N, CA, C and O atoms as CSV, one atom per row, in Angstrom:
chain,resi,resn,atom,element,x,y,z
A,1,UNK,N,N,0.849,-1.181,0.000
A,1,UNK,CA,C,0.000,0.000,0.000
A,1,UNK,C,C,0.885,1.232,0.000
A,1,UNK,O,O,1.865,1.299,0.741
A,2,UNK,N,N,0.547,2.189,-0.815
A,2,UNK,CA,C,1.314,3.424,-0.841
A,2,UNK,C,C,0.910,4.311,0.334
A,2,UNK,O,O,-0.202,4.221,0.854
A,3,UNK,N,N,1.825,5.153,0.728
A,3,UNK,CA,C,1.585,6.051,1.849
A,3,UNK,C,C,1.019,7.352,1.325
A,3,UNK,O,O,1.620,8.008,0.473
A,4,UNK,N,N,-0.141,7.719,1.841
A,4,UNK,CA,C,-0.780,8.981,1.503
A,4,UNK,C,C,-1.232,9.646,2.801
A,4,UNK,O,O,-1.378,8.962,3.815
A,5,UNK,N,N,-1.453,10.939,2.797
A,5,UNK,CA,C,-1.921,11.592,4.022
A,5,UNK,C,C,-3.192,10.963,4.578
A,5,UNK,O,O,-3.404,10.968,5.791
A,6,UNK,N,N,-4.031,10.429,3.716
A,6,UNK,CA,C,-5.290,9.857,4.176
A,6,UNK,C,C,-5.093,8.584,4.985
A,6,UNK,O,O,-5.927,8.269,5.834
A,7,UNK,N,N,-4.002,7.834,4.744
A,7,UNK,CA,C,-3.859,6.589,5.482
A,7,UNK,C,C,-2.722,6.604,6.511
A,7,UNK,O,O,-2.381,5.559,7.067
A,8,UNK,N,N,-2.132,7.781,6.769
A,8,UNK,CA,C,-1.072,7.861,7.769
A,8,UNK,C,C,-1.576,7.716,9.198
A,8,UNK,O,O,-0.835,7.259,10.068
A,9,UNK,N,N,-2.802,8.090,9.450
A,9,UNK,CA,C,-3.305,8.051,10.823
A,9,UNK,C,C,-4.152,6.820,11.117
A,9,UNK,O,O,-4.854,6.781,12.128
A,10,UNK,N,N,-4.096,5.829,10.260
A,10,UNK,CA,C,-4.813,4.584,10.536
A,10,UNK,C,C,-3.859,3.585,11.170
A,10,UNK,O,O,-2.652,3.652,10.935
A,11,UNK,N,N,-4.374,2.667,11.963
A,11,UNK,CA,C,-3.477,1.636,12.505
A,11,UNK,C,C,-3.053,0.679,11.387
A,11,UNK,O,O,-3.766,0.535,10.394
A,12,UNK,N,N,-1.898,0.025,11.541
A,12,UNK,CA,C,-1.481,-0.920,10.504
A,12,UNK,C,C,-2.420,-2.121,10.457
A,12,UNK,O,O,-2.999,-2.521,11.467
A,13,UNK,N,N,-2.556,-2.686,9.259
A,13,UNK,CA,C,-3.347,-3.914,9.132
A,13,UNK,C,C,-2.591,-5.046,9.820
A,13,UNK,O,O,-1.422,-4.888,10.172
A,14,UNK,N,N,-3.248,-6.176,10.011
A,14,UNK,CA,C,-2.597,-7.331,10.634
A,14,UNK,C,C,-1.384,-7.755,9.813
A,14,UNK,O,O,-0.334,-8.071,10.372
A,15,UNK,N,N,-1.524,-7.763,8.495
A,15,UNK,CA,C,-0.408,-8.153,7.635
A,15,UNK,C,C,0.741,-7.157,7.725
A,15,UNK,O,O,1.903,-7.559,7.766
A,16,UNK,N,N,0.434,-5.871,7.757
A,16,UNK,CA,C,1.478,-4.850,7.892
A,16,UNK,C,C,2.194,-4.995,9.231
A,16,UNK,O,O,3.417,-4.866,9.294
A,17,UNK,N,N,1.450,-5.260,10.300
A,17,UNK,CA,C,2.059,-5.439,11.620
A,17,UNK,C,C,2.971,-6.667,11.628
A,17,UNK,O,O,4.053,-6.628,12.213
A,18,UNK,N,N,2.547,-7.746,10.989
A,18,UNK,CA,C,3.387,-8.943,10.905
A,18,UNK,C,C,4.650,-8.638,10.104
A,18,UNK,O,O,5.737,-9.087,10.469
A,19,UNK,N,N,4.519,-7.882,9.020
A,19,UNK,CA,C,5.678,-7.503,8.222
A,19,UNK,C,C,6.665,-6.663,9.006
A,19,UNK,O,O,7.876,-6.852,8.887
A,20,UNK,N,N,6.160,-5.733,9.811
A,20,UNK,CA,C,7.048,-4.899,10.631
A,20,UNK,C,C,7.760,-5.742,11.686
A,20,UNK,O,O,8.955,-5.564,11.923
A,21,UNK,N,N,7.028,-6.658,12.318
A,21,UNK,CA,C,7.647,-7.529,13.323
A,21,UNK,C,C,8.712,-8.417,12.672
A,21,UNK,O,O,9.797,-8.599,13.225
A,22,UNK,N,N,8.396,-8.969,11.496
A,22,UNK,CA,C,9.357,-9.799,10.759
A,22,UNK,C,C,10.620,-8.994,10.455
A,22,UNK,O,O,11.727,-9.465,10.714
A,23,UNK,N,N,10.467,-7.798,9.915
A,23,UNK,CA,C,11.606,-6.958,9.551
A,23,UNK,C,C,12.462,-6.639,10.774
A,23,UNK,O,O,13.690,-6.645,10.694
A,24,UNK,N,N,11.815,-6.361,11.900
A,24,UNK,CA,C,12.543,-5.965,13.104
A,24,UNK,C,C,13.382,-7.090,13.699
A,24,UNK,O,O,14.342,-6.813,14.418
A,25,UNK,N,N,13.050,-8.355,13.421
A,25,UNK,CA,C,13.848,-9.454,13.974
A,25,UNK,C,C,14.970,-9.902,13.031
A,25,UNK,O,O,15.821,-10.698,13.428
A,26,UNK,N,N,14.984,-9.408,11.797
A,26,UNK,CA,C,16.018,-9.802,10.850
A,26,UNK,C,C,17.349,-9.147,11.175
A,26,UNK,O,O,17.403,-8.025,11.678
A,27,UNK,N,N,18.428,-9.874,10.877
A,27,UNK,CA,C,19.759,-9.285,10.983
A,27,UNK,C,C,19.972,-8.399,9.755
A,27,UNK,O,O,19.227,-8.515,8.782
A,28,UNK,N,N,20.966,-7.525,9.780
A,28,UNK,CA,C,21.235,-6.702,8.597
A,28,UNK,C,C,21.490,-7.543,7.337
A,28,UNK,O,O,21.042,-7.174,6.251
A,29,UNK,N,N,22.194,-8.653,7.468
A,29,UNK,CA,C,22.450,-9.471,6.270
A,29,UNK,C,C,21.171,-10.147,5.776
A,29,UNK,O,O,20.990,-10.309,4.570
A,30,UNK,N,N,20.283,-10.542,6.692
A,30,UNK,CA,C,18.995,-11.102,6.266
A,30,UNK,C,C,18.143,-10.039,5.582
A,30,UNK,O,O,17.465,-10.322,4.595
A,31,UNK,N,N,18.178,-8.830,6.101
A,31,UNK,CA,C,17.442,-7.733,5.452
A,31,UNK,C,C,17.955,-7.519,4.035
A,31,UNK,O,O,17.174,-7.361,3.097
A,32,UNK,N,N,19.282,-7.516,3.890
A,32,UNK,CA,C,19.876,-7.326,2.564
A,32,UNK,C,C,19.459,-8.441,1.613
A,32,UNK,O,O,19.186,-8.188,0.440
A,33,UNK,N,N,19.410,-9.672,2.114
A,33,UNK,CA,C,18.999,-10.802,1.283
A,33,UNK,C,C,17.587,-10.612,0.768
A,33,UNK,O,O,17.334,-10.788,-0.424
A,34,UNK,N,N,16.658,-10.253,1.653
A,34,UNK,CA,C,15.259,-10.122,1.230
A,34,UNK,C,C,15.036,-8.885,0.376
A,34,UNK,O,O,14.185,-8.905,-0.515
A,35,UNK,N,N,15.772,-7.815,0.620
A,35,UNK,CA,C,15.655,-6.648,-0.257
A,35,UNK,C,C,16.164,-6.984,-1.654
A,35,UNK,O,O,15.600,-6.530,-2.649
A,36,UNK,N,N,17.232,-7.781,-1.728
A,36,UNK,CA,C,17.753,-8.214,-3.023
A,36,UNK,C,C,16.738,-9.099,-3.738
A,36,UNK,O,O,16.516,-8.953,-4.941
A,37,UNK,N,N,16.126,-10.010,-2.999
A,37,UNK,CA,C,15.129,-10.900,-3.609
A,37,UNK,C,C,13.897,-10.140,-4.075
A,37,UNK,O,O,13.220,-10.564,-5.012
A,38,UNK,N,N,13.605,-9.021,-3.426
A,38,UNK,CA,C,12.416,-8.252,-3.781
A,38,UNK,C,C,12.585,-7.471,-5.067
A,38,UNK,O,O,11.588,-7.137,-5.707
A,39,UNK,N,N,13.807,-7.166,-5.468
A,39,UNK,CA,C,14.022,-6.471,-6.732
A,39,UNK,C,C,14.748,-5.162,-6.574
A,39,UNK,O,O,14.993,-4.701,-5.459
A,40,UNK,N,N,15.094,-4.560,-7.704
A,40,UNK,CA,C,15.942,-3.362,-7.688
A,40,UNK,C,C,15.299,-2.119,-7.073
A,40,UNK,O,O,15.991,-1.364,-6.389
A,41,UNK,N,N,14.061,-1.888,-7.279
A,41,UNK,CA,C,13.393,-0.696,-6.735
A,41,UNK,C,C,12.436,-1.137,-5.642
A,41,UNK,O,O,11.224,-0.950,-5.750
A,42,UNK,N,N,12.990,-1.727,-4.588
A,42,UNK,CA,C,12.125,-2.357,-3.583
A,42,UNK,C,C,12.026,-1.544,-2.310
A,42,UNK,O,O,12.769,-0.591,-2.074
A,43,UNK,N,N,11.076,-1.968,-1.509
A,43,UNK,CA,C,10.855,-1.384,-0.196
A,43,UNK,C,C,10.763,-2.534,0.799
A,43,UNK,O,O,10.814,-3.701,0.412
A,44,UNK,N,N,10.629,-2.207,2.065
A,44,UNK,CA,C,10.440,-3.243,3.076
A,44,UNK,C,C,9.163,-4.025,2.773
A,44,UNK,O,O,9.125,-5.240,2.963
A,45,UNK,N,N,8.125,-3.347,2.306
A,45,UNK,CA,C,6.876,-4.045,1.951
A,45,UNK,C,C,7.112,-5.036,0.815
A,45,UNK,O,O,6.531,-6.121,0.810
A,46,UNK,N,N,7.957,-4.673,-0.144
A,46,UNK,CA,C,8.286,-5.588,-1.236
A,46,UNK,C,C,9.062,-6.794,-0.712
A,46,UNK,O,O,8.829,-7.920,-1.153
A,47,UNK,N,N,9.981,-6.567,0.224
A,47,UNK,CA,C,10.735,-7.666,0.814
A,47,UNK,C,C,9.804,-8.606,1.572
A,47,UNK,O,O,9.960,-9.825,1.502
A,48,UNK,N,N,8.842,-8.048,2.294
A,48,UNK,CA,C,7.853,-8.843,3.030
A,48,UNK,C,C,7.032,-9.687,2.050
A,48,UNK,O,O,6.771,-10.860,2.316
A,49,UNK,N,N,6.631,-9.112,0.943
A,49,UNK,CA,C,5.872,-9.851,-0.071
A,49,UNK,C,C,6.715,-10.983,-0.662
A,49,UNK,O,O,6.204,-12.081,-0.882
A,50,UNK,N,N,8.000,-10.727,-0.921
A,50,UNK,CA,C,8.886,-11.767,-1.447
A,50,UNK,C,C,9.034,-12.897,-0.438
A,50,UNK,O,O,9.025,-14.070,-0.812
A,51,UNK,N,N,9.169,-12.553,0.835
A,51,UNK,CA,C,9.266,-13.557,1.888
A,51,UNK,C,C,8.010,-14.418,1.936
A,51,UNK,O,O,8.094,-15.641,2.040
A,52,UNK,N,N,6.838,-13.775,1.860
A,52,UNK,CA,C,5.578,-14.540,1.904
A,52,UNK,C,C,5.451,-15.449,0.691
A,52,UNK,O,O,4.996,-16.585,0.821
A,53,UNK,N,N,5.846,-14.971,-0.489
A,53,UNK,CA,C,5.815,-15.836,-1.685
A,53,UNK,C,C,6.737,-17.030,-1.497
A,53,UNK,O,O,6.384,-18.155,-1.852
A,54,UNK,N,N,7.911,-16.790,-0.941
A,54,UNK,CA,C,8.875,-17.868,-0.722
A,54,UNK,C,C,8.328,-18.893,0.268
A,54,UNK,O,O,8.562,-20.092,0.114
A,55,UNK,N,N,7.604,-18.429,1.280
A,55,UNK,CA,C,7.045,-19.332,2.284
A,55,UNK,C,C,5.953,-20.229,1.708
A,55,UNK,O,O,5.782,-21.360,2.163
A,56,UNK,N,N,5.222,-19.744,0.724
A,56,UNK,CA,C,4.134,-20.542,0.155
A,56,UNK,C,C,4.623,-21.513,-0.893
A,56,UNK,O,O,3.986,-22.542,-1.118
A,57,UNK,N,N,5.753,-21.212,-1.552
A,57,UNK,CA,C,6.281,-22.102,-2.590
A,57,UNK,C,C,7.810,-22.168,-2.533
A,57,UNK,O,O,8.475,-21.799,-3.501
A,58,UNK,N,N,8.381,-22.636,-1.405
A,58,UNK,CA,C,9.834,-22.623,-1.284
A,58,UNK,C,C,10.547,-23.571,-2.249
A,58,UNK,O,O,11.719,-23.359,-2.559
A,59,UNK,N,N,9.871,-24.601,-2.723
A,59,UNK,CA,C,10.527,-25.536,-3.638
A,59,UNK,C,C,10.395,-25.101,-5.087
A,59,UNK,O,O,11.038,-25.670,-5.969
A,60,UNK,N,N,9.562,-24.092,-5.338
A,60,UNK,CA,C,9.366,-23.608,-6.709
A,60,UNK,C,C,9.341,-22.089,-6.706
A,60,UNK,O,O,8.293,-21.486,-6.939
A,61,UNK,N,N,10.511,-21.449,-6.440
A,61,UNK,CA,C,10.510,-19.981,-6.328
A,61,UNK,C,C,10.236,-19.291,-7.660
A,61,UNK,O,O,10.554,-19.800,-8.735
A,62,UNK,N,N,9.639,-18.125,-7.542
A,62,UNK,CA,C,9.403,-17.341,-8.752
A,62,UNK,C,C,10.735,-16.713,-9.175
A,62,UNK,O,O,11.631,-16.569,-8.344
A,63,UNK,N,N,10.881,-16.340,-10.445
A,63,UNK,CA,C,12.134,-15.755,-10.913
A,63,UNK,C,C,12.564,-14.525,-10.115
A,63,UNK,O,O,13.761,-14.298,-9.936
A,64,UNK,N,N,11.610,-13.731,-9.633
A,64,UNK,CA,C,11.990,-12.528,-8.894
A,64,UNK,C,C,12.442,-12.866,-7.480
A,64,UNK,O,O,12.983,-11.997,-6.798
A,65,UNK,N,N,12.238,-14.107,-7.010
A,65,UNK,CA,C,12.720,-14.515,-5.683
A,65,UNK,C,C,14.071,-15.194,-5.761
A,65,UNK,O,O,14.583,-15.655,-4.741
A,66,UNK,N,N,14.653,-15.269,-6.922
A,66,UNK,CA,C,15.950,-15.898,-7.102
A,66,UNK,C,C,16.992,-14.813,-7.320
A,66,UNK,O,O,16.908,-14.050,-8.283
A,67,UNK,N,N,17.994,-14.741,-6.410
A,67,UNK,CA,C,18.984,-13.663,-6.567
A,67,UNK,C,C,19.794,-13.803,-7.836
A,67,UNK,O,O,20.663,-12.975,-8.108
């Protein structure tokens, strides 16, 4: 979700809260790994999405999840 003034004062969704908790427990090298897997113009939200895709199909990763 993009950040706009209209949604800055809302609480995070359950998925956003899980993504923030996930990001906060990662080491710097793990963060770098997931940002790389998310793509060149990525954000923490993109890294979270890449992680979730990897969790659902770890034996058959999508091309964008392969460094």
